[in-house]
Coordinates of N, CA and C in Angstrom, one line a residue:
M249 N 118.0 91.9 97.1 CA 118.1 93.3 97.0 C 118.8 93.6 95.7
S250 N 118.4 94.8 95.1 CA 118.9 95.2 93.8 C 120.4 95.5 93.9
R251 N 121.2 94.7 93.2 CA 122.7 94.9 93.2 C 123.1 96.2 92.7
S252 N 122.3 96.8 91.7 CA 122.7 98.1 91.1 C 122.6 99.2 92.1
L253 N 121.8 99.1 93.2 CA 121.7 100.1 94.2 C 122.8 100.0 95.3
V254 N 123.2 98.7 95.6 CA 124.1 98.5 96.6 C 125.5 98.7 96.2
E255 N 125.8 98.3 94.9 CA 127.2 98.4 94.4 C 127.5 99.8 94.1
A256 N 128.7 100.0 93.5 CA 129.2 101.3 93.3 C 128.4 102.0 92.2
D257 N 129.1 103.0 91.5 CA 128.4 103.9 90.6 C 127.8 103.4 89.4
D258 N 128.1 102.2 89.0 CA 127.6 101.6 87.7 C 126.1 101.2 87.9
L259 N 125.2 102.1 88.0 CA 123.8 101.8 88.3 C 123.2 101.3 87.0
A260 N 122.5 100.2 87.0 CA 121.8 99.7 85.9 C 120.5 100.5 85.8
Q261 N 120.0 100.6 84.6 CA 118.8 101.4 84.4 C 117.6 100.4 84.2
P262 N 116.9 100.1 85.3 CA 115.8 99.2 85.3 C 114.6 99.8 84.5
S263 N 113.7 98.9 84.1 CA 112.5 99.4 83.5 C 111.7 100.3 84.4
P264 N 111.4 101.6 83.9 CA 110.7 102.5 84.8 C 109.3 102.3 85.0
V265 N 108.9 101.1 85.5 CA 107.5 100.8 85.8 C 107.4 100.6 87.3
P266 N 106.7 101.5 88.0 CA 106.6 101.4 89.5 C 105.8 100.1 89.8
S267 N 106.3 99.5 90.9 CA 105.5 98.3 91.4 C 104.3 98.9 92.2
E268 N 103.2 98.2 92.1 CA 102.0 98.6 92.8 C 102.2 98.8 94.3
T269 N 103.0 97.9 94.9 CA 103.2 97.9 96.4 C 104.1 99.0 96.8
N270 N 104.9 99.6 95.9 CA 105.9 100.7 96.4 C 105.6 102.0 95.6
S271 N 104.5 102.1 95.0 CA 104.1 103.3 94.2 C 103.8 104.4 95.2
P272 N 103.9 105.7 94.8 CA 103.5 106.7 95.7 C 102.1 106.6 96.1
K273 N 101.2 106.2 95.2 CA 99.8 106.0 95.5 C 99.5 105.0 96.6
A274 N 100.3 103.9 96.6 CA 100.2 102.9 97.7 C 100.5 103.4 99.0
A275 N 101.5 104.3 99.1 CA 101.9 104.9 100.4 C 101.0 106.0 100.8
T276 N 100.2 106.6 99.9 CA 99.5 107.8 100.3 C 98.1 107.5 100.8
G277 N 97.7 106.3 100.7 CA 96.4 105.9 101.3 C 95.3 106.6 100.6
Q278 N 94.6 107.5 101.3 CA 93.5 108.2 100.7 C 93.9 109.4 99.8
V279 N 95.2 109.7 99.7 CA 95.6 110.9 98.9 C 95.6 110.4 97.5
D280 N 95.0 111.2 96.6 CA 95.0 110.8 95.2 C 96.3 111.1 94.5
A281 N 96.5 110.5 93.3 CA 97.8 110.7 92.6 C 98.1 112.1 92.3
V282 N 97.1 112.9 92.0 CA 97.4 114.3 91.7 C 97.9 115.0 92.9
M283 N 97.4 114.8 94.1 CA 97.9 115.4 95.3 C 99.3 114.9 95.6
A284 N 99.6 113.6 95.4 CA 100.9 113.1 95.6 C 101.9 113.8 94.6
D285 N 101.5 114.0 93.4 CA 102.3 114.7 92.4 C 102.6 116.1 92.8
E286 N 101.6 116.8 93.4 CA 101.8 118.2 93.9 C 102.8 118.2 95.0
I287 N 102.7 117.2 95.9 CA 103.6 117.2 97.1 C 105.0 117.0 96.6
I288 N 105.2 116.0 95.6 CA 106.5 115.8 95.1 C 107.1 117.0 94.4
C289 N 106.2 117.7 93.6 CA 106.7 118.9 92.9 C 107.0 120.1 93.8
F290 N 106.5 120.0 95.1 CA 106.8 121.1 96.0 C 108.3 121.2 96.2
G291 N 109.0 120.1 96.1 CA 110.4 120.2 96.3 C 111.2 120.1 95.0
D292 N 110.6 120.2 93.9 CA 111.3 120.1 92.6 C 112.3 121.2 92.5
E293 N 113.3 120.9 91.7 CA 114.5 121.8 91.5 C 114.5 122.4 90.1
E294 N 113.3 122.6 89.5 CA 113.3 123.1 88.1 C 113.6 124.6 88.1
D295 N 114.5 125.0 87.2 CA 114.8 126.3 86.9 C 113.8 126.8 85.8
E296 N 112.7 127.5 86.3 CA 111.6 127.8 85.3 C 112.1 128.7 84.2
A297 N 113.0 129.6 84.4 CA 113.5 130.5 83.4 C 114.2 129.7 82.3
A298 N 115.0 128.7 82.7 CA 115.8 128.0 81.7 C 115.1 126.7 81.3
G299 N 114.0 126.3 82.0 CA 113.3 125.1 81.6 C 114.1 123.8 81.9
T300 N 115.1 123.9 82.8 CA 115.9 122.7 83.0 C 115.9 122.4 84.5
T301 N 116.4 121.2 84.8 CA 116.5 120.8 86.2 C 118.0 121.0 86.6
V302 N 118.1 121.7 87.7 CA 119.5 122.0 88.2 C 119.6 121.5 89.7
A303 N 120.8 121.3 90.1 CA 121.0 120.9 91.5 C 121.1 122.1 92.4
L304 N 120.0 122.5 92.9 CA 120.0 123.7 93.8 C 120.4 123.3 95.2
T305 N 120.9 124.2 96.0 CA 121.2 123.9 97.4 C 119.9 123.9 98.1
A306 N 119.9 123.3 99.3 CA 118.7 123.3 100.2 C 118.2 124.7 100.4
E307 N 119.1 125.7 100.6 CA 118.6 127.0 100.9 C 117.9 127.6 99.7
E308 N 118.5 127.3 98.5 CA 117.8 127.8 97.2 C 116.4 127.2 97.0
I309 N 116.3 125.9 97.4 CA 115.0 125.3 97.2 C 114.0 125.9 98.2
L310 N 114.5 126.1 99.5 CA 113.6 126.7 100.5 C 113.1 128.1 100.0
A311 N 114.1 128.9 99.5 CA 113.7 130.2 99.1 C 112.7 130.2 97.9
A312 N 112.9 129.2 97.0 CA 112.0 129.1 95.8 C 110.6 128.6 96.3
N313 N 110.6 127.7 97.3 CA 109.3 127.2 97.8 C 108.6 128.2 98.6
A314 N 109.3 129.3 99.1 CA 108.6 130.3 99.9 C 107.5 131.0 99.1
R315 N 107.6 130.9 97.8 CA 106.6 131.5 96.9 C 105.2 130.9 97.1
F316 N 105.2 129.6 97.7 CA 103.9 129.0 97.9 C 103.2 129.6 99.1
G317 N 102.0 130.1 98.8 CA 101.3 130.9 99.8 C 100.6 130.0 100.8
V318 N 99.9 130.6 101.7 CA 99.3 129.9 102.9 C 98.3 128.9 102.3
A319 N 97.5 129.3 101.3 CA 96.4 128.4 100.8 C 97.0 127.1 100.3
I320 N 98.1 127.2 99.6 CA 98.7 126.0 99.0 C 99.3 125.1 100.1
R321 N 100.0 125.8 101.1 CA 100.6 125.0 102.2 C 99.5 124.4 103.0
R322 N 98.4 125.1 103.3 CA 97.3 124.5 104.1 C 96.7 123.3 103.3
R323 N 96.5 123.4 102.0 CA 96.0 122.3 101.2 C 96.9 121.1 101.2
L324 N 98.2 121.3 101.1 CA 99.1 120.1 101.0 C 99.5 119.6 102.4
S325 N 99.4 120.3 103.4 CA 99.9 119.9 104.7 C 99.3 118.6 105.3
G326 N 98.0 118.5 105.3 CA 97.4 117.3 105.8 C 97.7 116.0 105.0
P327 N 97.4 116.1 103.7 CA 97.8 114.9 102.8 C 99.3 114.6 102.9
G328 N 100.1 115.7 102.9 CA 101.5 115.5 102.9 C 102.0 114.8 104.1
F329 N 101.5 115.2 105.3 CA 101.9 114.6 106.5 C 101.4 113.2 106.6
R330 N 100.1 112.9 106.2 CA 99.6 111.5 106.1 C 100.5 110.6 105.3
T331 N 100.9 111.2 104.1 CA 101.8 110.4 103.2 C 103.1 110.1 103.9
F332 N 103.7 111.1 104.6 CA 104.9 110.9 105.3 C 104.8 109.8 106.3
L333 N 103.7 109.8 107.1 CA 103.5 108.8 108.2 C 103.4 107.4 107.5
N334 N 102.7 107.3 106.4 CA 102.7 106.0 105.8 C 104.0 105.5 105.3
I335 N 104.8 106.4 104.7 CA 106.1 106.0 104.2 C 107.0 105.7 105.4
A336 N 107.0 106.5 106.4 CA 107.8 106.2 107.6 C 107.5 104.9 108.2
D337 N 106.2 104.5 108.2 CA 105.8 103.2 108.7 C 106.4 102.1 107.8
L338 N 106.4 102.3 106.5 CA 106.9 101.3 105.5 C 108.4 101.1 105.7
W339 N 109.1 102.3 106.0 CA 110.6 102.3 106.1 C 111.0 101.9 107.5
L340 N 110.0 101.6 108.4 CA 110.3 101.2 109.8 C 111.1 102.3 110.6
L341 N 110.8 103.6 110.3 CA 111.5 104.7 111.0 C 111.0 104.8 112.5
T342 N 112.0 105.0 113.4 CA 111.6 105.2 114.8 C 111.0 106.6 114.9
E343 N 110.4 107.0 116.0 CA 109.9 108.3 116.2 C 111.1 109.3 116.2
A344 N 112.2 109.0 116.8 CA 113.3 109.9 116.7 C 113.8 110.2 115.3
Q345 N 113.9 109.1 114.5 CA 114.3 109.3 113.1 C 113.3 110.1 112.3
R346 N 112.0 109.9 112.6 CA 110.9 110.7 111.9 C 111.1 112.2 112.3
L347 N 111.3 112.5 113.5 CA 111.5 113.9 114.0 C 112.7 114.5 113.3
T348 N 113.8 113.8 113.2 CA 115.0 114.3 112.6 C 114.8 114.5 111.1
V349 N 114.2 113.5 110.4 CA 114.0 113.7 109.0 C 113.1 114.9 108.7
L350 N 112.1 115.1 109.5 CA 111.2 116.3 109.3 C 111.8 117.6 109.8
G351 N 112.9 117.5 110.6 CA 113.4 118.7 111.2 C 112.6 119.3 112.3
I352 N 111.9 118.4 113.0 CA 111.0 118.9 114.1 C 111.7 118.5 115.4
P353 N 112.0 119.4 116.3 CA 112.6 119.1 117.6 C 111.7 118.5 118.6
S354 N 110.4 118.7 118.5 CA 109.5 118.4 119.6 C 108.6 117.2 119.3
P355 N 108.7 116.1 120.1 CA 107.9 114.9 120.0 C 106.4 115.3 120.1
S356 N 106.1 116.3 121.0 CA 104.7 116.7 121.2 C 104.1 117.3 119.9
T357 N 104.9 118.1 119.2 CA 104.4 118.7 118.0 C 104.2 117.6 117.0
Y358 N 105.1 116.7 116.8 CA 104.9 115.6 115.9 C 103.7 114.8 116.2
S359 N 103.5 114.5 117.5 CA 102.3 113.7 117.9 C 101.0 114.4 117.6
A360 N 101.0 115.7 117.9 CA 99.8 116.5 117.6 C 99.5 116.6 116.1
W361 N 100.5 116.8 115.3 CA 100.3 116.8 113.8 C 99.9 115.5 113.3
A362 N 100.5 114.4 113.8 CA 100.1 113.0 113.4 C 98.6 112.8 113.7
K363 N 98.2 113.2 114.9 CA 96.8 112.9 115.3 C 95.9 113.8 114.4
E364 N 96.2 115.0 114.2 CA 95.3 115.9 113.4 C 95.3 115.5 111.9
A365 N 96.5 115.1 111.4 CA 96.6 114.7 110.0 C 95.7 113.5 109.6
R366 N 95.4 112.6 110.6 CA 94.6 111.5 110.4 C 93.1 111.8 110.4
E367 N 92.8 113.0 110.8 CA 91.3 113.4 110.8 C 90.9 113.9 109.4
E368 N 89.7 113.7 109.1 CA 89.2 114.1 107.8 C 89.4 115.5 107.5
H369 N 89.0 116.4 108.4 CA 89.2 117.9 108.2 C 90.4 118.4 108.9
C370 N 91.5 118.1 108.4 CA 92.8 118.4 109.0 C 93.1 119.9 108.8
E371 N 93.5 120.6 109.9 CA 93.7 122.0 109.9 C 95.2 122.4 110.1
I372 N 96.1 121.4 110.0 CA 97.5 121.8 110.2 C 98.0 122.5 109.0
M373 N 99.0 123.3 109.3 CA 99.7 124.0 108.2 C 101.2 123.9 108.5
L374 N 101.9 123.1 107.7 CA 103.3 122.9 107.9 C 104.1 124.0 107.3
T375 N 105.3 124.1 107.8 CA 106.2 125.2 107.3 C 106.7 124.8 105.9
V376 N 107.3 125.7 105.2 CA 107.9 125.4 103.9 C 108.9 124.4 104.0
E377 N 109.8 124.5 105.0 CA 110.8 123.5 105.2 C 110.3 122.1 105.4
V378 N 109.3 121.9 106.3 CA 108.8 120.6 106.5 C 108.1 120.0 105.3
L379 N 107.4 120.8 104.5 CA 106.8 120.4 103.3 C 107.9 120.0 102.3
T380 N 108.9 120.7 102.2 CA 110.0 120.4 101.3 C 110.7 119.1 101.7
R381 N 110.9 118.9 103.0 CA 111.4 117.6 103.4 C 110.5 116.4 103.1
I382 N 109.2 116.6 103.3 CA 108.2 115.6 102.9 C 108.2 115.3 101.4
S383 N 108.4 116.4 100.6 CA 108.5 116.2 99.2 C 109.7 115.3 98.8
A384 N 110.8 115.6 99.5 CA 112.0 114.8 99.2 C 111.8 113.3 99.6
V385 N 111.1 113.1 100.8 CA 110.8 111.7 101.2 C 109.9 111.0 100.2
L386 N 108.9 111.7 99.7 CA 108.0 111.1 98.8 C 108.7 110.8 97.4
G387 N 109.6 111.7 97.1 CA 110.5 111.5 95.9 C 111.3 110.3 96.0
I388 N 111.9 110.1 97.2 CA 112.8 108.9 97.4 C 111.9 107.6 97.3
H389 N 110.7 107.7 98.0 CA 109.8 106.5 97.9 C 109.4 106.2 96.5
Q390 N 109.1 107.2 95.7 CA 108.7 107.0 94.4 C 109.8 106.4 93.5
A391 N 111.1 106.9 93.7 CA 112.2 106.4 92.9 C 112.5 104.9 93.3
L392 N 112.3 104.6 94.6 CA 112.5 103.2 95.0 C 111.5 102.3 94.4
G393 N 110.2 102.9 94.2 CA 109.2 102.1 93.5 C 109.5 101.9 92.1
I394 N 110.0 102.9 91.4 CA 110.4 102.8 90.0 C 111.5 101.8 89.8
L395 N 112.4 101.7 90.8 CA 113.4 100.7 90.7 C 112.9 99.3 91.2
Q396 N 111.6 99.2 91.4 CA 110.9 98.0 91.7 C 111.4 97.3 93.0
L397 N 111.8 98.0 94.0 CA 112.2 97.4 95.3 C 110.9 97.3 96.1
P398 N 110.6 96.1 96.6 CA 109.5 95.9 97.5 C 109.8 96.7 98.8
H399 N 108.8 96.9 99.6 CA 108.9 97.7 100.8 C 110.1 97.2 101.7
A400 N 110.1 95.9 101.9 CA 111.1 95.4 102.8 C 112.5 95.6 102.3
E401 N 112.7 95.5 101.0 CA 114.0 95.7 100.4 C 114.4 97.2 100.4
A402 N 113.4 98.0 100.1 CA 113.6 99.5 100.2 C 114.1 99.9 101.6
A403 N 113.4 99.4 102.6 CA 113.8 99.7 104.0 C 115.2 99.2 104.3
A404 N 115.5 98.0 103.8 CA 116.9 97.4 103.9 C 117.9 98.3 103.2
W405 N 117.6 98.7 102.0 CA 118.5 99.5 101.2 C 118.9 100.8 101.9
L406 N 117.9 101.4 102.5 CA 118.1 102.6 103.3 C 119.1 102.4 104.4
R407 N 119.2 101.2 104.9 CA 120.0 100.9 106.1 C 121.4 100.2 105.8
T408 N 121.6 99.9 104.5 CA 122.7 99.2 104.1 C 123.9 100.2 103.7
P409 N 125.1 100.0 104.3 CA 126.2 100.8 103.8 C 126.4 100.8 102.3
H410 N 126.6 101.9 101.7 CA 126.6 102.0 100.3 C 128.1 102.2 99.8
K411 N 128.4 101.5 98.7 CA 129.8 101.5 98.2 C 130.1 102.7 97.3
A412 N 129.1 103.4 96.8 CA 129.3 104.6 96.0 C 130.1 105.6 96.8
A413 N 131.1 106.2 96.1 CA 132.0 107.1 96.8 C 131.2 108.3 97.5
A414 N 130.2 108.7 96.9 CA 129.4 109.9 97.4 C 128.8 109.5 98.8
F415 N 128.6 108.2 99.1 CA 128.0 107.8 100.3 C 129.1 107.6 101.4
D416 N 130.3 107.5 101.0 CA 131.4 107.3 101.9 C 131.2 106.1 102.8
G417 N 130.6 105.0 102.3 CA 130.4 103.8 103.0 C 129.3 103.9 104.0
K418 N 128.5 104.9 104.0 CA 127.4 105.1 105.0 C 126.1 104.6 104.3
P419 N 125.1 104.2 105.2 CA 123.8 103.9 104.6 C 123.1 105.2 104.2
P420 N 122.3 105.2 103.2 CA 121.5 106.3 102.8 C 120.7 107.0 103.9
L421 N 120.1 106.1 104.8 CA 119.3 106.7 105.9 C 120.2 107.5 106.9
T422 N 121.4 107.2 107.0 CA 122.3 108.0 107.9 C 122.5 109.4 107.3
L423 N 122.7 109.4 106.0 CA 122.8 110.8 105.3 C 121.5 111.5 105.5
M424 N 120.4 110.8 105.3 CA 119.1 111.5 105.4 C 118.8 112.1 106.8
I425 N 119.3 111.4 107.8 CA 119.1 111.8 109.2 C 120.2 112.8 109.6
N426 N 121.4 112.6 109.3 CA 122.5 113.4 109.8 C 122.7 114.7 109.0
N427 N 122.3 114.7 107.8 CA 122.7 115.9 106.9 C 121.4 116.7 106.6
G428 N 120.4 116.6 107.3 CA 119.2 117.4 107.1 C 118.6 117.4 105.7
L429 N 118.1 118.6 105.3 CA 117.5 118.6 104.0 C 118.5 118.3 102.9
E430 N 119.8 118.7 103.1 CA 120.8 118.4 102.0 C 120.9 116.9 101.9
G431 N 120.9 116.2 103.0 CA 121.0 114.7 102.9 C 119.8 114.1 102.2
L432 N 118.6 114.6 102.5 CA 117.4 114.1 101.8 C 117.5 114.3 100.3
L433 N 117.9 115.6 100.0 CA 118.0 115.9 98.6 C 119.0 115.1 97.9
F434 N 120.1 114.8 98.5 CA 121.2 114.0 97.9 C 120.7 112.6 97.6
V435 N 120.0 112.0 98.6 CA 119.5 110.6 98.3 C 118.5 110.7 97.2
R436 N 117.6 111.7 97.2 CA 116.6 111.8 96.2 C 117.2 111.9 94.8
R437 N 118.2 112.8 94.7 CA 118.9 113.0 93.4 C 119.6 111.7 92.9
F438 N 120.2 111.0 93.9 CA 120.9 109.7 93.6 C 119.9 108.7 93.0
L439 N 118.8 108.6 93.7 CA 117.8 107.6 93.2 C 117.1 108.1 91.9
D440 N 116.9 109.4 91.8 CA 116.3 109.9 90.6 C 117.2 109.5 89.4
A441 N 118.5 109.7 89.6 CA 119.4 109.4 88.5 C 119.4 107.9 88.2
A442 N 119.3 107.1 89.3 CA 119.3 105.6 89.1 C 118.1 105.1 88.4
S443 N 117.0 105.8 88.7 CA 115.7 105.4 88.1 C 115.4 106.1 86.7
G444 N 116.3 106.9 86.3 CA 116.1 107.6 85.0 C 115.2 108.7 85.0
Q445 N 114.9 109.3 86.2 CA 113.9 110.4 86.3 C 114.6 111.7 86.1
R446 N 115.9 111.8 86.1 CA 116.6 113.1 85.9 C 117.6 112.9 84.8

């Protein structure tokens, strides 16, 4: 496992070349790279007026993402959910963990979406919050790929207690599950910084 991710704040800057097995495209299956980029950008924190990246709160990101209309949400929902399912499989998430990461209280809703998302002509339309959470998950997956962690090591890293002060000795997955969208965004920002993306 990459020592730089498990140890404290002195993160080494690895070469930013994604491994084929942990690239966003590998997890997206039939979703092309452009669609994966759109899903990742759905949760981006760019301040368009200033042209800079800022650490927005979860509420600010959700408010900004509300600008995406029905047509965009409908277009991204099926591919986004399929991508989430593939990443959740790679990370060995339980159904309960998947529901919590997505912010969905109902197993029946999750099952219905999963079934429909796998069909060619998917008609689901996810909420802005669920798409934003999926964007954060895809961003985390992408950053782990840039750090060249194979799938098994990435899944292990998510479950390993972290020594960086910001994690308070907890595994990243615990923050992602217990802290909602803020936890997902925190882990994404941490990995983006480690991989040199921000």
